[in-house]
PDB file of C-alpha atoms in Angstrom:
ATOM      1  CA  UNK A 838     130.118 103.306-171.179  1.00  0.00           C
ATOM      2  CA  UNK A 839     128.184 105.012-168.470  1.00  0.00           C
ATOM      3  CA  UNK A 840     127.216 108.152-170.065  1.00  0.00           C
ATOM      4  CA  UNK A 841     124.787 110.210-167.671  1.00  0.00           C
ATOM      5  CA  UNK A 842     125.113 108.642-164.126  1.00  0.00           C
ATOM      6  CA  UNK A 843     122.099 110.435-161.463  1.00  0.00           C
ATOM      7  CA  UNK A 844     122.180 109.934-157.807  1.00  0.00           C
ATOM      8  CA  UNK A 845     119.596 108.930-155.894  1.00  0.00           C
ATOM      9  CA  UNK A 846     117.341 107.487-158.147  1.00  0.00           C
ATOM     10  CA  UNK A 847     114.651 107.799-155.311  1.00  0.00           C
ATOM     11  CA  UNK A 848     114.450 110.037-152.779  1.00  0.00           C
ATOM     12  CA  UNK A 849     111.772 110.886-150.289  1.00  0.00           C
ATOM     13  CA  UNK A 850     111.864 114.351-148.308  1.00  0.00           C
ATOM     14  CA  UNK A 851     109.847 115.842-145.561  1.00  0.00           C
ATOM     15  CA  UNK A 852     108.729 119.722-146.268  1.00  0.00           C
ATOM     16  CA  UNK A 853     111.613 122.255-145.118  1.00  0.00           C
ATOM     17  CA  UNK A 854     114.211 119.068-145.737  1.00  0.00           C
ATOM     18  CA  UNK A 855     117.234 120.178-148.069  1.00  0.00           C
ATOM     19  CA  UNK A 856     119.500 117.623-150.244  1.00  0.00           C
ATOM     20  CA  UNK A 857     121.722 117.428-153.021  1.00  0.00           C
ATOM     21  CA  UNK A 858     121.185 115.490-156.455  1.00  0.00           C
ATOM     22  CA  UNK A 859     124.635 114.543-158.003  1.00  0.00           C
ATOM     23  CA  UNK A 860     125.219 114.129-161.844  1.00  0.00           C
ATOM     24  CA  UNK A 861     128.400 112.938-163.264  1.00  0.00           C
ATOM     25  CA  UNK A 862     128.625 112.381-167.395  1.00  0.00           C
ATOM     26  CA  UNK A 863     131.691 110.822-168.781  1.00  0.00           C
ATOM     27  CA  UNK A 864     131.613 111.641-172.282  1.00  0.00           C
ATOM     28  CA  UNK A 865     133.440 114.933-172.276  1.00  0.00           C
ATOM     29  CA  UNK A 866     130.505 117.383-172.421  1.00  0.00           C
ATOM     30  CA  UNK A 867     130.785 120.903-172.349  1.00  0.00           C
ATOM     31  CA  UNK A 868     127.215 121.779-171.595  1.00  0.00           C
ATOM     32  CA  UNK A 869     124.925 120.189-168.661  1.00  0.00           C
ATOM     33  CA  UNK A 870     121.034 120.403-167.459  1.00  0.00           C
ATOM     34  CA  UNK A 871     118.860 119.821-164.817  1.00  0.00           C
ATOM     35  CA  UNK A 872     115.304 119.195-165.857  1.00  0.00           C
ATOM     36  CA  UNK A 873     111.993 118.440-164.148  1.00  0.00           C
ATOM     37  CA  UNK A 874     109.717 116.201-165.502  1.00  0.00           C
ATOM     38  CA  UNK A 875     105.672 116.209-164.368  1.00  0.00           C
ATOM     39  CA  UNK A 876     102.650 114.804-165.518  1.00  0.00           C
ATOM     40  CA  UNK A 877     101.113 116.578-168.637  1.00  0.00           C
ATOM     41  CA  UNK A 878     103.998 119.276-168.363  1.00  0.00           C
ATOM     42  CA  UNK A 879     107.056 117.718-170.332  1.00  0.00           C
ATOM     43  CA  UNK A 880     110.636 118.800-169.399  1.00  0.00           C
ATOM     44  CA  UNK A 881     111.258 121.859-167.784  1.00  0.00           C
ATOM     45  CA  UNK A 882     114.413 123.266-167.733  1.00  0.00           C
ATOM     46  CA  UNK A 883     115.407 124.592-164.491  1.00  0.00           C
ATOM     47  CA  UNK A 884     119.273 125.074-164.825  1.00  0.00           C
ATOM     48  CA  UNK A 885     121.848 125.082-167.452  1.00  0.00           C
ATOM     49  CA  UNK A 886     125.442 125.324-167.187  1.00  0.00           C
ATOM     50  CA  UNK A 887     126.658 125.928-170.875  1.00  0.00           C
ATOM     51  CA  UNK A 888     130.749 125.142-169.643  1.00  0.00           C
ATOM     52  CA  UNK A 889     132.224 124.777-166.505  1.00  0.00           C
ATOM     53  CA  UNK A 890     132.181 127.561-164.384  1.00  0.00           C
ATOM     54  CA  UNK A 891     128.800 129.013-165.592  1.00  0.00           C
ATOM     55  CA  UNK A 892     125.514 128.532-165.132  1.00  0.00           C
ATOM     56  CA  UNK A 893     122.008 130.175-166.164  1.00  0.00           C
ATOM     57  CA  UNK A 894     118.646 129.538-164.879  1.00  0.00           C
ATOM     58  CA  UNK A 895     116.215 128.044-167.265  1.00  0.00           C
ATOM     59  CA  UNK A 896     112.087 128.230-167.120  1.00  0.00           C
ATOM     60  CA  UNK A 897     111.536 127.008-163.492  1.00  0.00           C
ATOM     61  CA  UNK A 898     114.745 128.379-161.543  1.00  0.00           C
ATOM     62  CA  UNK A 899     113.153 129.128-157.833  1.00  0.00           C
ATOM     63  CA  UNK A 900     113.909 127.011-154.715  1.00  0.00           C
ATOM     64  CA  UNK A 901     116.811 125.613-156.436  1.00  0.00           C
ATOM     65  CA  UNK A 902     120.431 125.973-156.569  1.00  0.00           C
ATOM     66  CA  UNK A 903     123.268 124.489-159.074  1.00  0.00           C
ATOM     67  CA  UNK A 904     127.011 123.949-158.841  1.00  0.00           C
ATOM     68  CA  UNK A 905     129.125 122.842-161.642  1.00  0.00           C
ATOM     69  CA  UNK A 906     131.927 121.475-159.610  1.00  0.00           C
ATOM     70  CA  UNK A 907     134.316 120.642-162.523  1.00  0.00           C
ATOM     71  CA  UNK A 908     133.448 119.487-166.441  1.00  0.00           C
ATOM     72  CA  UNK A 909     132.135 116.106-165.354  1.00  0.00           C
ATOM     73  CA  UNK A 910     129.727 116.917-162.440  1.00  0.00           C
ATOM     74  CA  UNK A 911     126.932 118.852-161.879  1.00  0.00           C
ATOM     75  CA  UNK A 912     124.744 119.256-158.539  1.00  0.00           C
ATOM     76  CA  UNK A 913     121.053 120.157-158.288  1.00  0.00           C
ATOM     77  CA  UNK A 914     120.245 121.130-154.714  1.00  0.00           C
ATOM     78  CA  UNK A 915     116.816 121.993-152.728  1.00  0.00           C
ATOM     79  CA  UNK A 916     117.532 124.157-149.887  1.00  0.00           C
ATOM     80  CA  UNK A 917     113.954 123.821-148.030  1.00  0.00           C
ATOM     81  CA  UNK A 918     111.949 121.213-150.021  1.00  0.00           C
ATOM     82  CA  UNK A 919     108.030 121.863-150.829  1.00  0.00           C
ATOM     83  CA  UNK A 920     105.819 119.367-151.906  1.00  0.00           C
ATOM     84  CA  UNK A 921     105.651 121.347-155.175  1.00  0.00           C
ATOM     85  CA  UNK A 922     108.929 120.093-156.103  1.00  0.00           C
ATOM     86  CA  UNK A 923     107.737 116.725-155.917  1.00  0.00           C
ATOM     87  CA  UNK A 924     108.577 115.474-159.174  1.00  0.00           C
ATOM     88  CA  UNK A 925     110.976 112.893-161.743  1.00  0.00           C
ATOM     89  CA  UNK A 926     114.320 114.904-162.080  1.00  0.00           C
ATOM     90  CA  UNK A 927     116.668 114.539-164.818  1.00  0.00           C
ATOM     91  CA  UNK A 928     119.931 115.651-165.918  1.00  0.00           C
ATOM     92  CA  UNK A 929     121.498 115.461-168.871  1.00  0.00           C
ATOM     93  CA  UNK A 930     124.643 116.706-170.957  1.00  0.00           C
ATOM     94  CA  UNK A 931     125.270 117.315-174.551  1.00  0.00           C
ATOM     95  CA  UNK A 932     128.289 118.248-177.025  1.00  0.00           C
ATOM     96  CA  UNK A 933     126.307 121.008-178.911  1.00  0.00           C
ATOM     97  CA  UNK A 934     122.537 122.544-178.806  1.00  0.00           C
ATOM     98  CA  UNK A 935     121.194 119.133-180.230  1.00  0.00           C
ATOM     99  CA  UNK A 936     121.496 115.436-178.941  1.00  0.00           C
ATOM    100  CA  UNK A 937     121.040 115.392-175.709  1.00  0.00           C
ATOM    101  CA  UNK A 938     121.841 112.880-173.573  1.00  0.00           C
ATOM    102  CA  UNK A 939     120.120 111.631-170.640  1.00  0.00           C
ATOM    103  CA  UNK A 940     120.371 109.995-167.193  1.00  0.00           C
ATOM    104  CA  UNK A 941     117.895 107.602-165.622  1.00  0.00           C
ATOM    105  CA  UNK A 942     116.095 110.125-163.612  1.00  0.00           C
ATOM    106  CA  UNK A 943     115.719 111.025-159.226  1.00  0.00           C
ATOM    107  CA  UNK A 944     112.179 110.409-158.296  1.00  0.00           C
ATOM    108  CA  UNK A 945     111.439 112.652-155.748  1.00  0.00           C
ATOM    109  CA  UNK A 946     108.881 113.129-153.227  1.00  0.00           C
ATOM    110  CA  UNK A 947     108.156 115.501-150.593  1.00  0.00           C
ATOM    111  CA  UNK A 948     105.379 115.006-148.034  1.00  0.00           C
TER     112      UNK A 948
ATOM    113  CA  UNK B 667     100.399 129.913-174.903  1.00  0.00           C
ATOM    114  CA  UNK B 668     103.663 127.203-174.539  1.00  0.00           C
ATOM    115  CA  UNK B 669     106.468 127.569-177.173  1.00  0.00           C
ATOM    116  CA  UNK B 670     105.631 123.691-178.168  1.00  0.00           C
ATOM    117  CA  UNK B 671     102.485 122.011-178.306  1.00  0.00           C
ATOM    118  CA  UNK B 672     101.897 118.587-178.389  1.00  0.00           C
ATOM    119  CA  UNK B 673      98.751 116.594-178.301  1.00  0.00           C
ATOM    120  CA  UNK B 674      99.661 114.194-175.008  1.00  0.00           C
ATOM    121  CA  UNK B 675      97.181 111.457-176.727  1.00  0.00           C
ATOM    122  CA  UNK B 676      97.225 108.897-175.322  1.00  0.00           C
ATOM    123  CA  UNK B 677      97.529 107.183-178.554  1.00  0.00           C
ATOM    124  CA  UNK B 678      96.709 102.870-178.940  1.00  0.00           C
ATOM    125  CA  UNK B 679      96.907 101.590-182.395  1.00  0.00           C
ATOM    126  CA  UNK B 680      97.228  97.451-183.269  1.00  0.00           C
ATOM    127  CA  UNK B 681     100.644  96.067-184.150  1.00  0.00           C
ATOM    128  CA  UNK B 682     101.625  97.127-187.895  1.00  0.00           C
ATOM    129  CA  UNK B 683      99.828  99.884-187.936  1.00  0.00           C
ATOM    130  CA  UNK B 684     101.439 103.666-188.652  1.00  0.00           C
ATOM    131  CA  UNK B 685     102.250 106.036-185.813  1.00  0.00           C
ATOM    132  CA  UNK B 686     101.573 109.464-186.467  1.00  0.00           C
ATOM    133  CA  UNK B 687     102.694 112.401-184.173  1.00  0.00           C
ATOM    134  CA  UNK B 688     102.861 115.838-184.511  1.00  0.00           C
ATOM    135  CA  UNK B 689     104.068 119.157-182.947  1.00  0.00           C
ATOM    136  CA  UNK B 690     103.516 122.917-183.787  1.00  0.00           C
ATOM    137  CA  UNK B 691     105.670 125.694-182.171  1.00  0.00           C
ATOM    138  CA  UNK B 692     105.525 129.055-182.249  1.00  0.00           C
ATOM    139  CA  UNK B 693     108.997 130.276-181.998  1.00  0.00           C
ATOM    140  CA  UNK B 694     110.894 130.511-185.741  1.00  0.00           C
ATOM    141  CA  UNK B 695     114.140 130.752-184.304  1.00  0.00           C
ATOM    142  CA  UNK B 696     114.391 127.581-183.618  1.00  0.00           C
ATOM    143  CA  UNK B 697     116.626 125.436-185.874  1.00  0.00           C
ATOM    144  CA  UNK B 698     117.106 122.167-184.738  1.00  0.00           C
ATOM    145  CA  UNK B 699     114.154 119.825-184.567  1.00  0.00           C
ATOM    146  CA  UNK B 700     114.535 116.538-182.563  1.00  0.00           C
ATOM    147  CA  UNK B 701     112.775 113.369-181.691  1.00  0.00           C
ATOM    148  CA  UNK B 702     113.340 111.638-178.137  1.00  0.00           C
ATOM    149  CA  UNK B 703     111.600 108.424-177.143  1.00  0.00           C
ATOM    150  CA  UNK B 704     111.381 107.778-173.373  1.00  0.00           C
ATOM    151  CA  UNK B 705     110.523 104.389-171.341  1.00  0.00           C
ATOM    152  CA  UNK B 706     108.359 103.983-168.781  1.00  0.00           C
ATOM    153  CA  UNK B 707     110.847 104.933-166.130  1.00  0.00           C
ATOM    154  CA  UNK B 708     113.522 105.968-167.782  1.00  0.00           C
ATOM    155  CA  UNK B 709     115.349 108.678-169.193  1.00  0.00           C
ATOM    156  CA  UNK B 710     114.439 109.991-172.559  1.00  0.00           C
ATOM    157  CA  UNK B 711     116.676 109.008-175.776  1.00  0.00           C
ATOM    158  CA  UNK B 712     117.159 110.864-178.987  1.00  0.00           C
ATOM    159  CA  UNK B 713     115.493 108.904-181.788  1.00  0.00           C
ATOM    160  CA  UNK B 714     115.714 111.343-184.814  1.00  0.00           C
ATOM    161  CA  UNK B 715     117.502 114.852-184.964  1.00  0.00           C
ATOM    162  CA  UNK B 716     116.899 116.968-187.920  1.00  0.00           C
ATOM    163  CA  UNK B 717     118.186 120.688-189.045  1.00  0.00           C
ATOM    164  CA  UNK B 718     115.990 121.593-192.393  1.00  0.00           C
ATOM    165  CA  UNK B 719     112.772 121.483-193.398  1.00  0.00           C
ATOM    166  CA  UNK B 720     111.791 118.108-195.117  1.00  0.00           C
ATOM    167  CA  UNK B 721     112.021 114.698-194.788  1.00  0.00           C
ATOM    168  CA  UNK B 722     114.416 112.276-193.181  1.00  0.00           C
ATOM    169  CA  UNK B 723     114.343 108.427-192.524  1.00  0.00           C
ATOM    170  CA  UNK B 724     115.952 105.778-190.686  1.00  0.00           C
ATOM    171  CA  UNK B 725     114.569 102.513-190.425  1.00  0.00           C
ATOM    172  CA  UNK B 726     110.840 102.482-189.653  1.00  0.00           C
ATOM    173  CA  UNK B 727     111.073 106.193-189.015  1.00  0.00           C
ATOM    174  CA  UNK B 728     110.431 109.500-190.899  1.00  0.00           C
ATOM    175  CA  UNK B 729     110.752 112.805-189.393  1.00  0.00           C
ATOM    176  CA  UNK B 730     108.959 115.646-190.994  1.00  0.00           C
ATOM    177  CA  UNK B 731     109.736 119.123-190.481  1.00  0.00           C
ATOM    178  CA  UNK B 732     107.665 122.143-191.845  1.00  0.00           C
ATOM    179  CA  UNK B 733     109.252 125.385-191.078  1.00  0.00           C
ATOM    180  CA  UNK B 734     107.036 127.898-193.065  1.00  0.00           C
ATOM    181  CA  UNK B 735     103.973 126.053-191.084  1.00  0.00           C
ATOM    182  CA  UNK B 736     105.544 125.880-187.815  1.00  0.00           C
ATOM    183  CA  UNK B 737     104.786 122.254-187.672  1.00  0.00           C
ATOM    184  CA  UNK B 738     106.813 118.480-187.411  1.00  0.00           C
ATOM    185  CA  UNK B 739     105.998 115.469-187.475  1.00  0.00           C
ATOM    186  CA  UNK B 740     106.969 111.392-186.311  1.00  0.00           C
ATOM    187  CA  UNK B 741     105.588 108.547-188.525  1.00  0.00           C
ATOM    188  CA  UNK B 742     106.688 105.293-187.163  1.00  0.00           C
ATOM    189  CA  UNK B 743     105.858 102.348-189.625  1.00  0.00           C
ATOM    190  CA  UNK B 744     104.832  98.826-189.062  1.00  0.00           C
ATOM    191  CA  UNK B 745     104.892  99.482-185.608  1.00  0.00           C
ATOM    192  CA  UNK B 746     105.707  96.555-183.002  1.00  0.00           C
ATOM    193  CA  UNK B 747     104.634  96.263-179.511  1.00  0.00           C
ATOM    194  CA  UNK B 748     108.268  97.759-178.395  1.00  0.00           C
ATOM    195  CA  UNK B 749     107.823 101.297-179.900  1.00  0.00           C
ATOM    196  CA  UNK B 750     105.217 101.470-177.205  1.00  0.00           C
ATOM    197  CA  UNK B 751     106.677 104.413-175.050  1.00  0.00           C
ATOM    198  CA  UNK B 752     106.090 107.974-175.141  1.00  0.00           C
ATOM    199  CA  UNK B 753     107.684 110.524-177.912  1.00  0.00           C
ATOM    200  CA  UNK B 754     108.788 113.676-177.276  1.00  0.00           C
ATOM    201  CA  UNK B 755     108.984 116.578-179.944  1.00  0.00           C
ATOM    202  CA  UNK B 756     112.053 119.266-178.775  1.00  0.00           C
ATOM    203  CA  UNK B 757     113.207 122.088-180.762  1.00  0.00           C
ATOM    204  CA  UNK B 758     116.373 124.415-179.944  1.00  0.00           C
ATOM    205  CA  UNK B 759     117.599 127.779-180.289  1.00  0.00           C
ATOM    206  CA  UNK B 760     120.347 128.253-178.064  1.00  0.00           C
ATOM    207  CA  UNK B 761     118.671 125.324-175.291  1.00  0.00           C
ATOM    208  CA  UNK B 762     116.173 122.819-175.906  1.00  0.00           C
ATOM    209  CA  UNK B 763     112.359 123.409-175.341  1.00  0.00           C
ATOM    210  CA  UNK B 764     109.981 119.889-174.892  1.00  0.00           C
ATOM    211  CA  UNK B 765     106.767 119.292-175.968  1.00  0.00           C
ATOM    212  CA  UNK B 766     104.575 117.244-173.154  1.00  0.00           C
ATOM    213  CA  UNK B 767     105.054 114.239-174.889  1.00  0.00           C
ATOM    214  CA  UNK B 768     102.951 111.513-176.471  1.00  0.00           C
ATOM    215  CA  UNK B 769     102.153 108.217-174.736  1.00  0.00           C
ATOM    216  CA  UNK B 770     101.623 105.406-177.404  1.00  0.00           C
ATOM    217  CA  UNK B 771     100.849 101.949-177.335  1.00  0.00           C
ATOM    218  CA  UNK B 772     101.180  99.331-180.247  1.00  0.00           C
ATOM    219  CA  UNK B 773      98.426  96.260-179.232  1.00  0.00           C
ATOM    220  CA  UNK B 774      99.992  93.393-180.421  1.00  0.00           C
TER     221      UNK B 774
END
């Protein structure tokens, strides 16, 4: 029972780099998220993608971009990295507006 | 001003010893009032979920929710060296907002 499966789970990026973080659930969510997580700041939502084939951009949207490729996956990409986004990245999924469920996290740098 | 406020602690109490944790929010649309627990390095977990103002137990754990004060609340009792972790308060409308979480650790 994998639940919430994030790829890499560390990554390090030099500024103006771009890559892709992949999240696959298998528990037949409708509604997926990609959060940020930084010191003293919580989670931030930065995407949302309520069903497949939409998505909305949460509190902390810019220098990202989001795909929901099909129900199960959805992609989290950083077109020119800065070492602002340097942070612990998680997705997650969930059946309705309440328990969440979460993957293991991407810790990112970018130098 | 943030939507949810949490006091980050950190918090160390001796093993046995109640956990309290609390969150105010200023947004009273929100509805659902959750718990998540998160290990060093890993993902966070739902611990409690709750929908109405009140109490609500399982186990060791209470969740308190005051709606009219804007307020909840985590009591963990007799507390053992693995609830150390930190606690996240979340609340939802229509998507979930986080508090900044608490870091807690039970000395055994």
């Amino acid at each position: 029972n994998a639940g919430v499966t994030q790829t890499p789970k560390f990554q390090v990026l030099k500024t103006g780099q771009s890559m892709t973080l992949q999240c696959a659930q298998d528990m037949n969510h409708n509604s997926m998220y990609w959060y940020r997580q930084d010191p003293g700041m919580g989670l931030r939502l930065i995407y949302y993608s309520a069903s497949e084939g939409t998505t909305d951009k949460g509190e902390v949207p810019n220098g990202y971009n989001v795909s929901r490729l099909n129900k199960r996956e959805f992609s989290l990409r950083l077109e020119s990295a800065a070492p602002s986004q340097t942070s612990v990245y998680f997705c997650a999924s969930s059946r309705a507006d309440y328990g969440y469920t979460f993957g293991s996290g991407t810790r990112l740098t970018v130098v | 001003q943030k939507e949810v406020e949490q006091d980050p602690g950190p918090l160390s109490v001796p093993e046995g010893a109640i956990v309290s944790l609390n969150c105010t929010y200023s947004n009273s649309a929100f509805q659902y009032f959750m718990w998540y627990r998160q290990y060093s390095r890993k993902g966070p977990e739902l611990l409690m979920y709750t929908y109405s103002s009140g109490n609500k137990e399982d186990g060791r754990f209470t969740a308190q929710v005051d709606k009219s004060s804007k307020y909840i609340s985590l009591f963990i009792r007799d507390s053992q060296p693995s609830d150390s972790a930190t606690y996240l308060c979340a609340m939802s409308d229509y998507k979930l907002s986080f508090g900044a979480g608490t870091t807690v650790t039970v000395r055994a």
